[in-house]
Amino acid sequence: MMKGEDVHVSEEEWFFEQVSQHKRNLYGIAFSYLRNEADALEVLQEATCRAWSKRKSLKDPERLTPWMIRILINCCMDELKRRKRKITAEPQRYEDGVMELASDRRLDMEKALDNVKPKYRQVLVLKYYRDMTLTQIAEVLEKPEGTIKTWLNKGLKQLRDKLKGKGDLYHG
């Protein structure tokens, strides 16, 4: 074997280079879940630390990106659960009291998306916010592509129903 320390340094350099190459996409995924820049950055840092500490469990270096996305999604879900336990009494305030119609629609969409079952929501987020293919989503979530298609369709139905105002579809 080569010098242990040199191998370790090159492994570390390779890992962080890979994360750095994908940081924009990873941040985008975190932001689409958390909708807050500071939280997205914090969760991205947490996911990177978790991935580094669990790197030995990654058997195929070619699968680093989907593996890292899976860890990131798990971190996002942990943060969302933590937030749910710490329910805020006041809705988020916006700097400018005047909102444009497009902003209202986006907020309606985000609110509706929050009420979609989590497993369906993550497929919708990866598909429509991150432009991932169904095959890529199946790889990241480690589910058959048929399951992903089903979840996508059920998620879209829940989203449509929620946007039409058909009552509460999901209670956490």
Short mmCIF file of N, CA and C in Angstrom, two decimals:
data_model
loop_
_atom_site.label_atom_id
_atom_site.label_comp_id
_atom_site.label_asym_id
_atom_site.label_seq_id
_atom_site.Cartn_x
_atom_site.Cartn_y
_atom_site.Cartn_z
N MET A 1 0.83 -1.18 0.00
CA MET A 1 0.00 0.00 0.00
C MET A 1 0.88 1.24 0.00
N MET A 2 0.32 2.35 -0.44
CA MET A 2 1.06 3.61 -0.48
C MET A 2 1.16 4.19 0.93
N LYS A 3 1.84 5.31 1.03
CA LYS A 3 1.97 5.98 2.32
C LYS A 3 0.58 6.32 2.85
N GLY A 4 0.28 5.87 4.04
CA GLY A 4 -1.05 6.06 4.62
C GLY A 4 -1.50 7.51 4.65
N GLU A 5 -0.59 8.40 5.03
CA GLU A 5 -0.98 9.80 5.14
C GLU A 5 -1.27 10.40 3.77
N ASP A 6 -0.45 10.07 2.76
CA ASP A 6 -0.66 10.60 1.42
C ASP A 6 -1.99 10.13 0.84
N VAL A 7 -2.32 8.86 1.07
CA VAL A 7 -3.58 8.32 0.59
C VAL A 7 -4.73 9.05 1.28
N HIS A 8 -4.62 9.27 2.57
CA HIS A 8 -5.66 9.96 3.33
C HIS A 8 -5.87 11.38 2.80
N VAL A 9 -4.78 12.11 2.57
CA VAL A 9 -4.88 13.48 2.07
C VAL A 9 -5.52 13.49 0.69
N SER A 10 -5.10 12.59 -0.19
CA SER A 10 -5.69 12.58 -1.53
C SER A 10 -7.16 12.16 -1.48
N GLU A 11 -7.52 11.28 -0.57
CA GLU A 11 -8.92 10.89 -0.41
C GLU A 11 -9.75 12.10 0.03
N GLU A 12 -9.21 12.84 0.98
CA GLU A 12 -9.89 14.04 1.48
C GLU A 12 -10.01 15.09 0.38
N GLU A 13 -8.92 15.30 -0.35
CA GLU A 13 -8.95 16.27 -1.45
C GLU A 13 -9.98 15.86 -2.50
N TRP A 14 -9.98 14.58 -2.87
CA TRP A 14 -10.94 14.08 -3.87
C TRP A 14 -12.38 14.30 -3.38
N PHE A 15 -12.65 13.93 -2.14
CA PHE A 15 -14.00 14.04 -1.59
C PHE A 15 -14.49 15.49 -1.63
N PHE A 16 -13.70 16.40 -1.10
CA PHE A 16 -14.14 17.79 -1.03
C PHE A 16 -14.17 18.46 -2.40
N GLU A 17 -13.35 17.99 -3.32
CA GLU A 17 -13.42 18.49 -4.70
C GLU A 17 -14.75 18.07 -5.33
N GLN A 18 -15.16 16.83 -5.09
CA GLN A 18 -16.44 16.34 -5.62
C GLN A 18 -17.61 17.13 -5.02
N VAL A 19 -17.57 17.33 -3.72
CA VAL A 19 -18.64 18.10 -3.06
C VAL A 19 -18.65 19.52 -3.60
N SER A 20 -17.49 20.10 -3.77
CA SER A 20 -17.39 21.47 -4.28
C SER A 20 -17.97 21.59 -5.69
N GLN A 21 -17.74 20.59 -6.52
CA GLN A 21 -18.28 20.60 -7.89
C GLN A 21 -19.80 20.57 -7.89
N HIS A 22 -20.40 19.99 -6.88
CA HIS A 22 -21.85 19.82 -6.84
C HIS A 22 -22.53 20.73 -5.82
N LYS A 23 -21.77 21.65 -5.22
CA LYS A 23 -22.33 22.44 -4.12
C LYS A 23 -23.51 23.29 -4.53
N ARG A 24 -23.50 23.82 -5.75
CA ARG A 24 -24.63 24.65 -6.20
C ARG A 24 -25.91 23.80 -6.26
N ASN A 25 -25.82 22.62 -6.84
CA ASN A 25 -26.97 21.72 -6.93
C ASN A 25 -27.41 21.26 -5.53
N LEU A 26 -26.46 20.91 -4.69
CA LEU A 26 -26.77 20.47 -3.34
C LEU A 26 -27.45 21.59 -2.55
N TYR A 27 -26.91 22.79 -2.67
CA TYR A 27 -27.53 23.95 -2.00
C TYR A 27 -28.95 24.16 -2.50
N GLY A 28 -29.14 24.04 -3.81
CA GLY A 28 -30.47 24.23 -4.40
C GLY A 28 -31.48 23.23 -3.86
N ILE A 29 -31.04 22.00 -3.69
CA ILE A 29 -31.93 20.97 -3.12
C ILE A 29 -32.28 21.34 -1.68
N ALA A 30 -31.26 21.69 -0.90
CA ALA A 30 -31.51 22.06 0.50
C ALA A 30 -32.44 23.27 0.58
N PHE A 31 -32.20 24.26 -0.26
CA PHE A 31 -33.03 25.47 -0.24
C PHE A 31 -34.47 25.15 -0.64
N SER A 32 -34.64 24.27 -1.61
CA SER A 32 -36.00 23.94 -2.05
C SER A 32 -36.78 23.22 -0.95
N TYR A 33 -36.08 22.53 -0.07
CA TYR A 33 -36.75 21.89 1.07
C TYR A 33 -37.02 22.89 2.19
N LEU A 34 -36.02 23.71 2.50
CA LEU A 34 -36.07 24.53 3.71
C LEU A 34 -36.49 25.98 3.46
N ARG A 35 -36.32 26.46 2.24
CA ARG A 35 -36.72 27.81 1.83
C ARG A 35 -36.12 28.90 2.71
N ASN A 36 -34.90 28.68 3.14
CA ASN A 36 -34.20 29.64 3.97
C ASN A 36 -32.71 29.46 3.72
N GLU A 37 -32.04 30.55 3.33
CA GLU A 37 -30.63 30.46 2.94
C GLU A 37 -29.75 29.95 4.07
N ALA A 38 -29.91 30.52 5.25
CA ALA A 38 -29.06 30.13 6.38
C ALA A 38 -29.26 28.66 6.74
N ASP A 39 -30.51 28.23 6.79
CA ASP A 39 -30.79 26.82 7.11
C ASP A 39 -30.26 25.89 6.02
N ALA A 40 -30.41 26.30 4.76
CA ALA A 40 -29.91 25.47 3.65
C ALA A 40 -28.40 25.31 3.75
N LEU A 41 -27.70 26.40 4.04
CA LEU A 41 -26.23 26.33 4.17
C LEU A 41 -25.83 25.47 5.37
N GLU A 42 -26.55 25.62 6.47
CA GLU A 42 -26.24 24.83 7.66
C GLU A 42 -26.46 23.33 7.40
N VAL A 43 -27.57 23.01 6.75
CA VAL A 43 -27.88 21.61 6.46
C VAL A 43 -26.88 21.04 5.45
N LEU A 44 -26.46 21.85 4.49
CA LEU A 44 -25.45 21.40 3.52
C LEU A 44 -24.14 21.08 4.25
N GLN A 45 -23.77 21.92 5.20
CA GLN A 45 -22.56 21.66 5.98
C GLN A 45 -22.72 20.38 6.81
N GLU A 46 -23.87 20.21 7.42
CA GLU A 46 -24.14 19.00 8.21
C GLU A 46 -24.07 17.75 7.33
N ALA A 47 -24.68 17.83 6.14
CA ALA A 47 -24.68 16.68 5.22
C ALA A 47 -23.27 16.35 4.77
N THR A 48 -22.46 17.37 4.52
CA THR A 48 -21.08 17.16 4.11
C THR A 48 -20.30 16.47 5.22
N CYS A 49 -20.51 16.91 6.45
CA CYS A 49 -19.83 16.28 7.60
C CYS A 49 -20.27 14.82 7.76
N ARG A 50 -21.58 14.59 7.65
CA ARG A 50 -22.09 13.21 7.76
C ARG A 50 -21.51 12.33 6.66
N ALA A 51 -21.49 12.86 5.45
CA ALA A 51 -20.97 12.09 4.31
C ALA A 51 -19.49 11.76 4.53
N TRP A 52 -18.72 12.74 4.99
CA TRP A 52 -17.30 12.51 5.22
C TRP A 52 -17.11 11.44 6.30
N SER A 53 -17.88 11.53 7.37
CA SER A 53 -17.70 10.55 8.45
C SER A 53 -18.19 9.15 8.05
N LYS A 54 -19.10 9.07 7.09
CA LYS A 54 -19.64 7.77 6.64
C LYS A 54 -19.04 7.34 5.29
N ARG A 55 -18.00 8.01 4.84
CA ARG A 55 -17.46 7.77 3.49
C ARG A 55 -17.06 6.32 3.24
N LYS A 56 -16.69 5.60 4.29
CA LYS A 56 -16.27 4.20 4.12
C LYS A 56 -17.44 3.32 3.68
N SER A 57 -18.68 3.77 3.95
CA SER A 57 -19.85 2.97 3.55
C SER A 57 -20.18 3.14 2.06
N LEU A 58 -19.55 4.10 1.40
CA LEU A 58 -19.76 4.31 -0.03
C LEU A 58 -18.88 3.31 -0.78
N LYS A 59 -19.52 2.32 -1.37
CA LYS A 59 -18.76 1.25 -2.03
C LYS A 59 -18.30 1.62 -3.43
N ASP A 60 -19.07 2.45 -4.12
CA ASP A 60 -18.75 2.84 -5.50
C ASP A 60 -18.59 4.35 -5.58
N PRO A 61 -17.36 4.85 -5.76
CA PRO A 61 -17.14 6.30 -5.84
C PRO A 61 -17.94 6.98 -6.95
N GLU A 62 -18.35 6.23 -7.96
CA GLU A 62 -19.17 6.80 -9.05
C GLU A 62 -20.55 7.21 -8.54
N ARG A 63 -20.96 6.64 -7.40
CA ARG A 63 -22.28 6.95 -6.84
C ARG A 63 -22.23 8.01 -5.75
N LEU A 64 -21.12 8.74 -5.68
CA LEU A 64 -20.98 9.76 -4.64
C LEU A 64 -22.11 10.79 -4.69
N THR A 65 -22.42 11.30 -5.88
CA THR A 65 -23.43 12.36 -5.97
C THR A 65 -24.81 11.90 -5.51
N PRO A 66 -25.37 10.79 -6.02
CA PRO A 66 -26.68 10.37 -5.50
C PRO A 66 -26.64 10.03 -4.01
N TRP A 67 -25.53 9.46 -3.57
CA TRP A 67 -25.36 9.12 -2.15
C TRP A 67 -25.37 10.40 -1.31
N MET A 68 -24.66 11.41 -1.78
CA MET A 68 -24.59 12.69 -1.07
C MET A 68 -25.97 13.37 -1.06
N ILE A 69 -26.69 13.30 -2.17
CA ILE A 69 -28.04 13.89 -2.23
C ILE A 69 -28.96 13.20 -1.23
N ARG A 70 -28.84 11.88 -1.14
CA ARG A 70 -29.66 11.12 -0.19
C ARG A 70 -29.38 11.58 1.25
N ILE A 71 -28.11 11.75 1.58
CA ILE A 71 -27.73 12.22 2.92
C ILE A 71 -28.28 13.63 3.14
N LEU A 72 -28.16 14.48 2.14
CA LEU A 72 -28.67 15.85 2.23
C LEU A 72 -30.18 15.86 2.47
N ILE A 73 -30.90 15.04 1.72
CA ILE A 73 -32.36 14.97 1.90
C ILE A 73 -32.69 14.52 3.32
N ASN A 74 -31.96 13.53 3.81
CA ASN A 74 -32.19 13.07 5.19
C ASN A 74 -31.95 14.19 6.19
N CYS A 75 -30.90 14.98 5.97
CA CYS A 75 -30.62 16.13 6.85
C CYS A 75 -31.75 17.16 6.76
N CYS A 76 -32.24 17.41 5.56
CA CYS A 76 -33.35 18.35 5.37
C CYS A 76 -34.60 17.86 6.10
N MET A 77 -34.88 16.57 5.97
CA MET A 77 -36.06 16.00 6.64
C MET A 77 -35.91 16.09 8.16
N ASP A 78 -34.69 15.86 8.66
CA ASP A 78 -34.44 16.01 10.10
C ASP A 78 -34.73 17.44 10.55
N GLU A 79 -34.27 18.40 9.75
CA GLU A 79 -34.49 19.82 10.08
C GLU A 79 -35.98 20.16 10.04
N LEU A 80 -36.69 19.65 9.05
CA LEU A 80 -38.13 19.91 8.96
C LEU A 80 -38.88 19.31 10.15
N LYS A 81 -38.47 18.12 10.59
CA LYS A 81 -39.09 17.50 11.77
C LYS A 81 -38.80 18.34 13.01
N ARG A 82 -37.56 18.83 13.11
CA ARG A 82 -37.19 19.68 14.24
C ARG A 82 -38.04 20.95 14.25
N ARG A 83 -38.22 21.54 13.09
CA ARG A 83 -39.04 22.75 12.97
C ARG A 83 -40.48 22.47 13.38
N LYS A 84 -41.00 21.32 12.97
CA LYS A 84 -42.39 20.98 13.27
C LYS A 84 -42.60 20.88 14.78
N ARG A 85 -41.61 20.35 15.47
CA ARG A 85 -41.70 20.25 16.93
C ARG A 85 -41.69 21.63 17.57
N LYS A 86 -41.01 22.56 16.91
CA LYS A 86 -40.87 23.92 17.43
C LYS A 86 -41.76 24.83 16.59
N ILE A 87 -43.06 24.65 16.72
CA ILE A 87 -44.02 25.39 15.91
C ILE A 87 -43.97 26.86 16.28
N THR A 88 -43.89 27.69 15.25
CA THR A 88 -43.85 29.13 15.49
C THR A 88 -45.27 29.66 15.57
N ALA A 89 -45.47 30.59 16.47
CA ALA A 89 -46.79 31.16 16.68
C ALA A 89 -47.16 32.16 15.59
N GLU A 90 -46.17 32.84 15.04
CA GLU A 90 -46.43 33.86 14.04
C GLU A 90 -45.94 33.42 12.67
N PRO A 91 -46.71 33.68 11.63
CA PRO A 91 -46.22 33.38 10.29
C PRO A 91 -45.05 34.29 9.94
N GLN A 92 -44.24 33.85 9.00
CA GLN A 92 -43.07 34.61 8.58
C GLN A 92 -43.50 35.97 8.02
N ARG A 93 -42.82 37.02 8.43
CA ARG A 93 -43.12 38.37 7.94
C ARG A 93 -42.20 38.69 6.77
N TYR A 94 -42.70 39.51 5.88
CA TYR A 94 -41.92 39.91 4.72
C TYR A 94 -41.58 41.38 4.86
N GLU A 95 -40.39 41.75 4.41
CA GLU A 95 -39.91 43.13 4.53
C GLU A 95 -40.88 44.11 3.90
N ASP A 96 -41.35 43.81 2.73
CA ASP A 96 -42.25 44.69 2.01
C ASP A 96 -43.67 44.16 2.17
N GLY A 97 -44.57 44.98 2.69
CA GLY A 97 -45.94 44.56 2.91
C GLY A 97 -46.70 44.28 1.63
N VAL A 98 -46.23 44.81 0.52
CA VAL A 98 -46.91 44.64 -0.76
C VAL A 98 -46.30 43.45 -1.49
N MET A 99 -47.14 42.49 -1.85
CA MET A 99 -46.65 41.34 -2.61
C MET A 99 -47.28 41.36 -3.99
N GLU A 100 -46.49 40.96 -4.96
CA GLU A 100 -47.02 40.86 -6.31
C GLU A 100 -47.80 39.56 -6.45
N LEU A 101 -48.64 39.50 -7.48
CA LEU A 101 -49.45 38.31 -7.73
C LEU A 101 -48.57 37.07 -7.90
N ALA A 102 -47.44 37.24 -8.61
CA ALA A 102 -46.54 36.10 -8.82
C ALA A 102 -46.02 35.59 -7.49
N SER A 103 -45.71 36.50 -6.57
CA SER A 103 -45.25 36.09 -5.24
C SER A 103 -46.34 35.34 -4.50
N ASP A 104 -47.57 35.84 -4.60
CA ASP A 104 -48.70 35.16 -3.96
C ASP A 104 -48.86 33.75 -4.51
N ARG A 105 -48.74 33.61 -5.81
CA ARG A 105 -48.87 32.28 -6.43
C ARG A 105 -47.76 31.36 -5.96
N ARG A 106 -46.55 31.90 -5.89
CA ARG A 106 -45.42 31.08 -5.44
C ARG A 106 -45.63 30.65 -3.99
N LEU A 107 -46.10 31.58 -3.17
CA LEU A 107 -46.37 31.25 -1.77
C LEU A 107 -47.49 30.22 -1.65
N ASP A 108 -48.52 30.36 -2.47
CA ASP A 108 -49.60 29.37 -2.48
C ASP A 108 -49.05 28.00 -2.87
N MET A 109 -48.18 27.98 -3.87
CA MET A 109 -47.58 26.72 -4.33
C MET A 109 -46.73 26.11 -3.21
N GLU A 110 -45.91 26.93 -2.56
CA GLU A 110 -45.06 26.43 -1.48
C GLU A 110 -45.90 25.91 -0.31
N LYS A 111 -46.97 26.63 0.02
CA LYS A 111 -47.85 26.20 1.11
C LYS A 111 -48.53 24.88 0.74
N ALA A 112 -48.99 24.78 -0.49
CA ALA A 112 -49.63 23.54 -0.95
C ALA A 112 -48.61 22.40 -0.94
N LEU A 113 -47.38 22.68 -1.38
CA LEU A 113 -46.33 21.67 -1.41
C LEU A 113 -46.01 21.18 0.00
N ASP A 114 -46.06 22.10 0.97
CA ASP A 114 -45.82 21.71 2.37
C ASP A 114 -46.85 20.72 2.87
N ASN A 115 -48.03 20.70 2.25
CA ASN A 115 -49.11 19.82 2.69
C ASN A 115 -49.20 18.51 1.91
N VAL A 116 -48.23 18.27 1.05
CA VAL A 116 -48.14 17.01 0.31
C VAL A 116 -47.34 16.05 1.17
N LYS A 117 -47.72 14.77 1.18
CA LYS A 117 -46.98 13.77 1.95
C LYS A 117 -45.49 13.89 1.64
N PRO A 118 -44.63 13.77 2.66
CA PRO A 118 -43.19 13.96 2.46
C PRO A 118 -42.58 13.11 1.35
N LYS A 119 -42.96 11.83 1.23
CA LYS A 119 -42.34 10.99 0.20
C LYS A 119 -42.73 11.47 -1.19
N TYR A 120 -43.94 12.01 -1.35
CA TYR A 120 -44.36 12.55 -2.64
C TYR A 120 -43.69 13.91 -2.88
N ARG A 121 -43.61 14.69 -1.80
CA ARG A 121 -43.02 16.03 -1.90
C ARG A 121 -41.57 15.96 -2.36
N GLN A 122 -40.80 15.01 -1.82
CA GLN A 122 -39.39 14.95 -2.21
C GLN A 122 -39.24 14.61 -3.68
N VAL A 123 -40.13 13.79 -4.22
CA VAL A 123 -40.09 13.48 -5.66
C VAL A 123 -40.42 14.74 -6.46
N LEU A 124 -41.46 15.49 -6.04
CA LEU A 124 -41.84 16.72 -6.73
C LEU A 124 -40.70 17.75 -6.70
N VAL A 125 -40.06 17.88 -5.55
CA VAL A 125 -38.96 18.84 -5.40
C VAL A 125 -37.80 18.46 -6.32
N LEU A 126 -37.41 17.20 -6.30
CA LEU A 126 -36.28 16.77 -7.14
C LEU A 126 -36.61 16.88 -8.62
N LYS A 127 -37.84 16.58 -8.99
CA LYS A 127 -38.24 16.62 -10.41
C LYS A 127 -38.39 18.05 -10.92
N TYR A 128 -39.15 18.87 -10.21
CA TYR A 128 -39.52 20.18 -10.74
C TYR A 128 -38.65 21.34 -10.24
N TYR A 129 -38.04 21.21 -9.08
CA TYR A 129 -37.17 22.27 -8.59
C TYR A 129 -35.72 22.02 -8.98
N ARG A 130 -35.33 20.73 -9.09
CA ARG A 130 -33.93 20.39 -9.38
C ARG A 130 -33.76 19.75 -10.75
N ASP A 131 -34.82 19.62 -11.52
CA ASP A 131 -34.77 19.10 -12.89
C ASP A 131 -34.09 17.73 -13.01
N MET A 132 -34.31 16.88 -12.03
CA MET A 132 -33.75 15.53 -12.10
C MET A 132 -34.71 14.63 -12.87
N THR A 133 -34.15 13.64 -13.55
CA THR A 133 -34.98 12.67 -14.28
C THR A 133 -35.55 11.66 -13.28
N LEU A 134 -36.56 10.92 -13.71
CA LEU A 134 -37.13 9.90 -12.84
C LEU A 134 -36.09 8.83 -12.49
N THR A 135 -35.24 8.51 -13.45
CA THR A 135 -34.17 7.53 -13.22
C THR A 135 -33.21 8.03 -12.14
N GLN A 136 -32.83 9.31 -12.22
CA GLN A 136 -31.93 9.88 -11.22
C GLN A 136 -32.59 9.91 -9.84
N ILE A 137 -33.87 10.27 -9.82
CA ILE A 137 -34.60 10.32 -8.54
C ILE A 137 -34.67 8.92 -7.94
N ALA A 138 -34.96 7.92 -8.76
CA ALA A 138 -35.02 6.53 -8.29
C ALA A 138 -33.68 6.11 -7.69
N GLU A 139 -32.60 6.52 -8.33
CA GLU A 139 -31.26 6.18 -7.84
C GLU A 139 -31.00 6.86 -6.49
N VAL A 140 -31.32 8.15 -6.40
CA VAL A 140 -31.08 8.90 -5.17
C VAL A 140 -31.92 8.35 -4.01
N LEU A 141 -33.19 8.07 -4.27
CA LEU A 141 -34.08 7.60 -3.21
C LEU A 141 -34.02 6.09 -3.01
N GLU A 142 -33.25 5.42 -3.87
CA GLU A 142 -33.08 3.97 -3.78
C GLU A 142 -34.42 3.24 -3.82
N LYS A 143 -35.24 3.64 -4.79
CA LYS A 143 -36.55 3.03 -5.02
C LYS A 143 -36.67 2.69 -6.50
N PRO A 144 -37.53 1.72 -6.85
CA PRO A 144 -37.74 1.40 -8.27
C PRO A 144 -38.35 2.60 -8.99
N GLU A 145 -38.02 2.72 -10.28
CA GLU A 145 -38.53 3.84 -11.07
C GLU A 145 -40.06 3.85 -11.10
N GLY A 146 -40.68 2.68 -11.11
CA GLY A 146 -42.14 2.60 -11.10
C GLY A 146 -42.74 3.23 -9.84
N THR A 147 -42.07 3.02 -8.71
CA THR A 147 -42.51 3.62 -7.45
C THR A 147 -42.41 5.14 -7.53
N ILE A 148 -41.32 5.63 -8.11
CA ILE A 148 -41.11 7.07 -8.25
C ILE A 148 -42.21 7.67 -9.13
N LYS A 149 -42.57 6.98 -10.22
CA LYS A 149 -43.65 7.47 -11.10
C LYS A 149 -44.97 7.54 -10.34
N THR A 150 -45.24 6.51 -9.54
CA THR A 150 -46.47 6.49 -8.74
C THR A 150 -46.47 7.64 -7.75
N TRP A 151 -45.36 7.82 -7.04
CA TRP A 151 -45.27 8.90 -6.06
C TRP A 151 -45.41 10.27 -6.73
N LEU A 152 -44.83 10.41 -7.92
CA LEU A 152 -44.93 11.67 -8.66
C LEU A 152 -46.39 11.96 -8.99
N ASN A 153 -47.09 10.97 -9.51
CA ASN A 153 -48.50 11.17 -9.87
C ASN A 153 -49.37 11.45 -8.65
N LYS A 154 -49.14 10.72 -7.57
CA LYS A 154 -49.92 10.95 -6.35
C LYS A 154 -49.60 12.33 -5.76
N GLY A 155 -48.33 12.70 -5.82
CA GLY A 155 -47.93 14.02 -5.33
C GLY A 155 -48.56 15.14 -6.14
N LEU A 156 -48.57 14.98 -7.47
CA LEU A 156 -49.19 15.99 -8.34
C LEU A 156 -50.69 16.09 -8.06
N LYS A 157 -51.32 14.96 -7.82
CA LYS A 157 -52.76 14.97 -7.52
C LYS A 157 -53.01 15.69 -6.20
N GLN A 158 -52.22 15.38 -5.19
CA GLN A 158 -52.38 16.07 -3.90
C GLN A 158 -52.15 17.57 -4.06
N LEU A 159 -51.14 17.93 -4.84
CA LEU A 159 -50.83 19.34 -5.06
C LEU A 159 -51.98 20.05 -5.78
N ARG A 160 -52.50 19.42 -6.83
CA ARG A 160 -53.65 19.99 -7.57
C ARG A 160 -54.85 20.16 -6.65
N ASP A 161 -55.15 19.13 -5.89
CA ASP A 161 -56.30 19.19 -4.98
C ASP A 161 -56.12 20.31 -3.95
N LYS A 162 -54.92 20.42 -3.43
CA LYS A 162 -54.64 21.44 -2.41
C LYS A 162 -54.77 22.84 -3.03
N LEU A 163 -54.27 23.01 -4.23
CA LEU A 163 -54.35 24.32 -4.89
C LEU A 163 -55.79 24.67 -5.25
N LYS A 164 -56.62 23.66 -5.47
CA LYS A 164 -58.04 23.91 -5.76
C LYS A 164 -58.81 24.16 -4.47
N GLY A 165 -58.14 23.98 -3.33
CA GLY A 165 -58.79 24.26 -2.05
C GLY A 165 -59.65 23.14 -1.52
N LYS A 166 -59.29 21.90 -1.84
CA LYS A 166 -60.09 20.75 -1.39
C LYS A 166 -59.64 20.25 -0.02
N GLY A 167 -59.62 21.11 0.95
CA GLY A 167 -59.39 20.68 2.33
C GLY A 167 -57.99 20.17 2.62
N ASP A 168 -57.81 19.75 3.84
CA ASP A 168 -56.52 19.24 4.27
C ASP A 168 -56.30 17.84 3.75
N LEU A 169 -55.18 17.65 3.07
CA LEU A 169 -54.88 16.35 2.49
C LEU A 169 -53.92 15.55 3.34
N TYR A 170 -53.12 16.27 4.11
CA TYR A 170 -52.10 15.56 4.87
C TYR A 170 -51.90 16.24 6.21
N HIS A 171 -51.94 15.46 7.23
CA HIS A 171 -51.64 15.97 8.57
C HIS A 171 -50.41 15.23 9.05
N GLY A 172 -49.32 16.03 9.28
CA GLY A 172 -48.02 15.53 9.61
C GLY A 172 -47.93 14.44 10.56
#
